[in-house]
XYZ file of C-alpha atoms in Angstrom:
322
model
C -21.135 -22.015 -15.718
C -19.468 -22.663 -12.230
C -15.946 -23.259 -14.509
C -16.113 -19.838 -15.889
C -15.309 -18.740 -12.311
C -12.107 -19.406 -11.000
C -12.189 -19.778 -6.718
C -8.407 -19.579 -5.635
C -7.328 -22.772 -3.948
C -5.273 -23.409 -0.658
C -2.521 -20.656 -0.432
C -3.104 -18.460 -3.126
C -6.577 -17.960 -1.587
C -5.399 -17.363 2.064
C -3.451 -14.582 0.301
C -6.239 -13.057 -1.362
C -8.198 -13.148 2.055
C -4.958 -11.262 3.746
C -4.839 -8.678 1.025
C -8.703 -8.240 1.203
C -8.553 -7.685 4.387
C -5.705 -5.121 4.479
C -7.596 -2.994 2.009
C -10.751 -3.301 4.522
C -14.310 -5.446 4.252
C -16.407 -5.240 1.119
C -19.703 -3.896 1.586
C -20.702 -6.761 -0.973
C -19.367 -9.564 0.282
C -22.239 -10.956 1.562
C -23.222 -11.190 -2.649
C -19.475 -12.365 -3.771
C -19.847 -15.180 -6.199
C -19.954 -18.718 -4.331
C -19.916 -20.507 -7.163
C -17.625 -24.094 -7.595
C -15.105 -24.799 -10.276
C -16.362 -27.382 -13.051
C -19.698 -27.556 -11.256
C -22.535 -26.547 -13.279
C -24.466 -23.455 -11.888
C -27.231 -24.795 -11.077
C -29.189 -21.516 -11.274
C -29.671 -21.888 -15.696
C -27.886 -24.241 -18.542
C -24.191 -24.500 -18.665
C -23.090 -21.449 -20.795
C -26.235 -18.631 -19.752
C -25.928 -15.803 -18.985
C -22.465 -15.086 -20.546
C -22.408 -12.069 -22.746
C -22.666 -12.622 -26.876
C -19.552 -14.264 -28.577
C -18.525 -15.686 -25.606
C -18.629 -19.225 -24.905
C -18.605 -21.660 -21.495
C -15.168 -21.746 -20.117
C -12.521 -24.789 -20.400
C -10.128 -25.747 -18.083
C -6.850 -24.592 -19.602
C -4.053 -25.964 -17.376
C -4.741 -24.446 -13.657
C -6.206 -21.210 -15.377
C -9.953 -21.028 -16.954
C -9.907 -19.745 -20.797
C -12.963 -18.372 -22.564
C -13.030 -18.641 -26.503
C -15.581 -17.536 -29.420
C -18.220 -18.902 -30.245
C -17.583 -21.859 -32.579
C -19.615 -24.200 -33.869
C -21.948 -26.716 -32.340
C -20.259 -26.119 -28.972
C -20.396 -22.611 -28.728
C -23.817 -20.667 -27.289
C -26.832 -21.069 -29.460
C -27.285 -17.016 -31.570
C -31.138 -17.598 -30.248
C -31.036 -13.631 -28.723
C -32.541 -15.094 -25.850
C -30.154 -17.650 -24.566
C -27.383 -14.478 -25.020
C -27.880 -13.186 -21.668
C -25.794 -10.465 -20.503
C -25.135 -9.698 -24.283
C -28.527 -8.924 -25.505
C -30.207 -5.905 -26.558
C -31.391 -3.760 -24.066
C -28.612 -4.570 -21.378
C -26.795 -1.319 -19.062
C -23.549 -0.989 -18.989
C -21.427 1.217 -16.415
C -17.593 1.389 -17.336
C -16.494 3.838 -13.789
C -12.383 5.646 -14.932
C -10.368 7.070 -12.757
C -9.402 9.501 -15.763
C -10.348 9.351 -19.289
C -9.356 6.841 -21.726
C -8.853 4.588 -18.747
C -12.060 2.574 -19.253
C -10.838 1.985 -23.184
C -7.102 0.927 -22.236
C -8.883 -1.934 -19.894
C -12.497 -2.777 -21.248
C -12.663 -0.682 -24.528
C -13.113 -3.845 -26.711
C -16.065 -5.126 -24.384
C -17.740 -1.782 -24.435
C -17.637 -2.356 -28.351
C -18.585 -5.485 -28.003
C -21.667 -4.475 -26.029
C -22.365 -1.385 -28.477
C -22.998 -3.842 -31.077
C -25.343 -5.916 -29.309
C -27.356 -2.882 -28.751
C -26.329 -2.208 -25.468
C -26.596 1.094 -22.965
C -23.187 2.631 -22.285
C -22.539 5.228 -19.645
C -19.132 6.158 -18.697
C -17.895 7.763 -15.792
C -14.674 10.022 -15.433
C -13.758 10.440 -12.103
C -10.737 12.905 -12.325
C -10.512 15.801 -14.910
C -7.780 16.172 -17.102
C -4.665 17.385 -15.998
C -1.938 19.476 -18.228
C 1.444 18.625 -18.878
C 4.125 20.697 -20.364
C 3.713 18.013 -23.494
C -0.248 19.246 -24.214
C -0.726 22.749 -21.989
C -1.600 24.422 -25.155
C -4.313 21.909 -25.900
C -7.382 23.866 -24.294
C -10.264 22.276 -22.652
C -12.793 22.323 -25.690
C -10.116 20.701 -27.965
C -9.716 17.787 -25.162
C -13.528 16.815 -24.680
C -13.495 16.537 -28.889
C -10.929 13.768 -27.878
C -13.149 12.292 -25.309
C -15.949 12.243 -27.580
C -14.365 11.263 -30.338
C -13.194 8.549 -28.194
C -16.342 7.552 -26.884
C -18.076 7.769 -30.410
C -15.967 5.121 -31.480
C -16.698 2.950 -28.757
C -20.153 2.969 -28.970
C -20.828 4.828 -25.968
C -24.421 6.046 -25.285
C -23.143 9.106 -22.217
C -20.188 9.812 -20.416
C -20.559 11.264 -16.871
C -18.034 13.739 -15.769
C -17.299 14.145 -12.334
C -14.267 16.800 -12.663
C -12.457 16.011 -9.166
C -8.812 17.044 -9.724
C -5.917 14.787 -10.156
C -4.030 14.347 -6.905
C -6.266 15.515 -4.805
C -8.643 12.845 -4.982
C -10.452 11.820 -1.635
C -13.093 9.492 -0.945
C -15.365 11.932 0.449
C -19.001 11.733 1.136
C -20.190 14.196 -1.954
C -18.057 12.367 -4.384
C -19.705 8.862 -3.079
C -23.331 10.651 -3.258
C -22.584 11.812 -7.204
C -21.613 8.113 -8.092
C -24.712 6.653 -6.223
C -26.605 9.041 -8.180
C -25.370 7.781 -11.645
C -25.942 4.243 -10.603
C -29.526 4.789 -9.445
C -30.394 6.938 -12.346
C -28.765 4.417 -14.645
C -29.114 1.159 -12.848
C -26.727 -0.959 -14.790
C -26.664 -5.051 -15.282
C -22.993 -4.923 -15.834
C -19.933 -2.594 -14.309
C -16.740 -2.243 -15.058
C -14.006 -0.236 -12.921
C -10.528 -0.795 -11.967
C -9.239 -4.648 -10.529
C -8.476 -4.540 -6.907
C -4.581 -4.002 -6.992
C -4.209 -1.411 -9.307
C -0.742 0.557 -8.096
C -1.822 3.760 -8.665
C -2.970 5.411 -5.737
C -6.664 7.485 -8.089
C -6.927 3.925 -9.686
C -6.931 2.330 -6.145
C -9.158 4.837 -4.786
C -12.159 4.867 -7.916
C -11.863 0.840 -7.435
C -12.768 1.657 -3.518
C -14.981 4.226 -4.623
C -16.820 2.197 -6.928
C -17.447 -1.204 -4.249
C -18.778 1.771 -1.856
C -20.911 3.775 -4.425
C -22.444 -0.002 -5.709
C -23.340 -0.930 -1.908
C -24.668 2.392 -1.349
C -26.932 2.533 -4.406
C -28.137 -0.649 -3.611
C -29.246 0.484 0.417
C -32.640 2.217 1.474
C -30.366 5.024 2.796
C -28.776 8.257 1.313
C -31.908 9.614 -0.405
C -30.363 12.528 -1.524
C -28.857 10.514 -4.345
C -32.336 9.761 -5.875
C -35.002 7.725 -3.539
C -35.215 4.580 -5.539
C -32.283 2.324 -4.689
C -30.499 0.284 -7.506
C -30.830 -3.130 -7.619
C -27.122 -5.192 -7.525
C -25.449 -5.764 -11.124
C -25.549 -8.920 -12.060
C -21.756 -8.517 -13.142
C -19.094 -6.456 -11.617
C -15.564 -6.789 -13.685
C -12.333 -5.177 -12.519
C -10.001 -4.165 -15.581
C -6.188 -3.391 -15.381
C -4.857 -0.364 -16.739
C -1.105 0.313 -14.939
C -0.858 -3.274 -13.413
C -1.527 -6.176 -15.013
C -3.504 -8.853 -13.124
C -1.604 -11.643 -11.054
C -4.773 -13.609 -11.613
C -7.601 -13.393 -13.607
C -11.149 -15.018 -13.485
C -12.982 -13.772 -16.749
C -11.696 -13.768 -20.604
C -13.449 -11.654 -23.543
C -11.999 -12.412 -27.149
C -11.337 -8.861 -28.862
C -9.825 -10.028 -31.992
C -12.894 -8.463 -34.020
C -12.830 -5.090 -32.441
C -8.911 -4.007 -31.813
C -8.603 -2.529 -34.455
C -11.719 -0.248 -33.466
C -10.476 0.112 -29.903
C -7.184 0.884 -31.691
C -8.701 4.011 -33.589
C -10.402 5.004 -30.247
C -7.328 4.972 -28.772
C -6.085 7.117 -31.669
C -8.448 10.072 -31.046
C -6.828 10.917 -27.417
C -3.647 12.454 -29.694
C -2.577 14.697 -26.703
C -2.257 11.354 -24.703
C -0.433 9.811 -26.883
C 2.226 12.310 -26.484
C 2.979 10.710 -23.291
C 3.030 7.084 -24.707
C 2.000 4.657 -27.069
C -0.756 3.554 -25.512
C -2.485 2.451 -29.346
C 0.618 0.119 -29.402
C 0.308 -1.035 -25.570
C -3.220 -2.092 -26.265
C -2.099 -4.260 -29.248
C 1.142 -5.987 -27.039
C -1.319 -6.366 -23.945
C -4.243 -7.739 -25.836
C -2.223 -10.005 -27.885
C -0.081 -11.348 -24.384
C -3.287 -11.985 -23.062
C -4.718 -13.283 -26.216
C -1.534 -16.089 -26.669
C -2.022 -16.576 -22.177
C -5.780 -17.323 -22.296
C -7.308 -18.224 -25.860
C -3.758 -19.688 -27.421
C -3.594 -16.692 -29.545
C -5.630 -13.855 -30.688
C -6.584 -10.863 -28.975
C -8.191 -10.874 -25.530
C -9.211 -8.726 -22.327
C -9.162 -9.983 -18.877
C -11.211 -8.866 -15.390
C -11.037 -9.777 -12.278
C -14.665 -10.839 -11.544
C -16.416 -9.069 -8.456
C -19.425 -10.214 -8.715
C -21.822 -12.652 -10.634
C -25.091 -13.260 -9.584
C -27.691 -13.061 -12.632
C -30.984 -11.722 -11.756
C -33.803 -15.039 -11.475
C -30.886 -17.058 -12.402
C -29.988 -16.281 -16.107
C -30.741 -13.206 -18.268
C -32.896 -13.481 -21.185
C -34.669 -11.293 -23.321
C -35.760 -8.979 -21.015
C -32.432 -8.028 -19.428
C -31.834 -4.691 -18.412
C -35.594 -3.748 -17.653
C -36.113 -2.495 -14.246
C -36.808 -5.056 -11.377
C -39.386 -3.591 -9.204
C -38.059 -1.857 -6.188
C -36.151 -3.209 -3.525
């Protein structure tokens, strides 16, 4: 398992320690993934814990890849060596706007959807007109959105209607996230990778790292009294930059076309830019980068720290309180 995770060596890793540091300490450092390339994790078999159609990773050159399953190498389909993939598992994809979460981790959210998993989404910032859709009205843009989220498989979608520009990390708006999380207590989240250039995506990534420590405290009651335990996964996704380096690989090639369509139903988006035929270029870049062809979506991974080691059957109930 240890391979799947890749721990940046000599320079590059003094660099990623500067830029950490710039952007501040992470409240969950102290749970960041310690976990040593082509070392087996010692905490379950080589390969747990990964979610469905996903297999161990390879060493690819000085990158990691991640393939399908295939064959007598690939995961056993026994549901309950399929870890974070099987039924029953939460899922928490945090946007700065909508249709972000799709452009960066729509074809895992399918993914999950069909392995029976629970989906909330979170929109940070409400929509904001331009002279290309201002005579779209509001009721005619949430179709989109739930359109959109139909065809992702998406079980709610949390709207926290903060307006674009004016974003600030302010107390209430940490408080409504912490209340999502500890009302929804997800295994896996997904929100935006670290160095994201635009200044919302920055913010909802420093949002989200704050909201996840908070949920997980004894404090700030008023945001439900129960804290949340830690996901076991925490994956950045890039939207307007693309990742300098990547630590985690999902194949897509069953479900672009899918994440295609769902792309689709945000017309007045579209209007903008392509963004149906930026998924296909990105996913297909990353698919020839990482898998040698195909489809794929990367993440930069935050955190990994399966609950008791791997995730079986019973993923996704409630540990008891912490």
């Amino acid at each position: 398992m240890g391979a799947l995770l890749r721990l940046l060596p000599g320079d590059a890793a003094a660099r990623h320690r500067r830029a950490r540091s710039r952007r501040g300490p992470s409240r969950l450092g102290a749970e960041r993934l310690r976990l040593p390339v082509g070392r087996p994790d010692r905490r379950g078999p080589r390969g747990a814990g990964l979610p469905a159609g996903v297999r161990p990773a390879e060493r690819h050159g000085d990158r990691t890849r991640l393939g399908r399953t295939h064959g007598p190498a690939g995961l056993t389909p026994d549901p309950r060596e399929r870890g974070l993939g099987a039924i029953g598992v939460r899922v928490v994809a945090i946007a700065p706007h909508p249709d972000d979460e799709l452009i960066g981790a729509g074809g895992s959210l399918i993914a999950h959807a069909r392995d029976g998993a629970d989906i909330t989404t979170v929109h940070v910032v409400e929509r904001d007109r331009s002279t290309l859709d201002d005579e779209l009205d509001d009721a005619a843009f949430q179709a989109e959105v739930d359109q959109a989220n139909k065809l992702l498989g998406v079980t709610r979608c949390v709207q926290l209607f903060r307006r674009s520009r004016d974003l600030s990390l302010s107390r209430d708006l940490r408080l409504a996230l912490v209340e999502v999380l500890r009302t929804h207590r997800p295994d896996i989240v997904y929100l935006p990778h670290a160095d994201e250039a635009d200044q919302e995506h920055e913010l909802v990534h420093r949002l989200a790292m704050d909201a996840l420590w908070m949920a997980g405290s004894k404090f700030f009651g008023e945001a439900g009294p129960v804290p949340a335990p830690p996901p076991s996964l925490i994956l950045g996704y890039e939207v307007w930059t693309p990742m300098r380096r990547f630590s985690y690989v999902q194949d897509i090639g069953d479900v672009l076309d899918q994440k295609v369509e769902a792309m689709r139903a945000y017309t007045s988006q579209l209007r903008h830019a392509r963004w149906d035929s930026a998924i296909r270029g990105l996913s297909a870049y990353r698919g020839a980068v990482a898998l040698g062809g195909g489809s794929a979506e990367v993440f930069e991974v935050l955190r990994y720290a399966p609950r008791g080691g791997v995730l079986p059957d019973g993923a996704g109930t409630d540990p008891a309180p912490r």
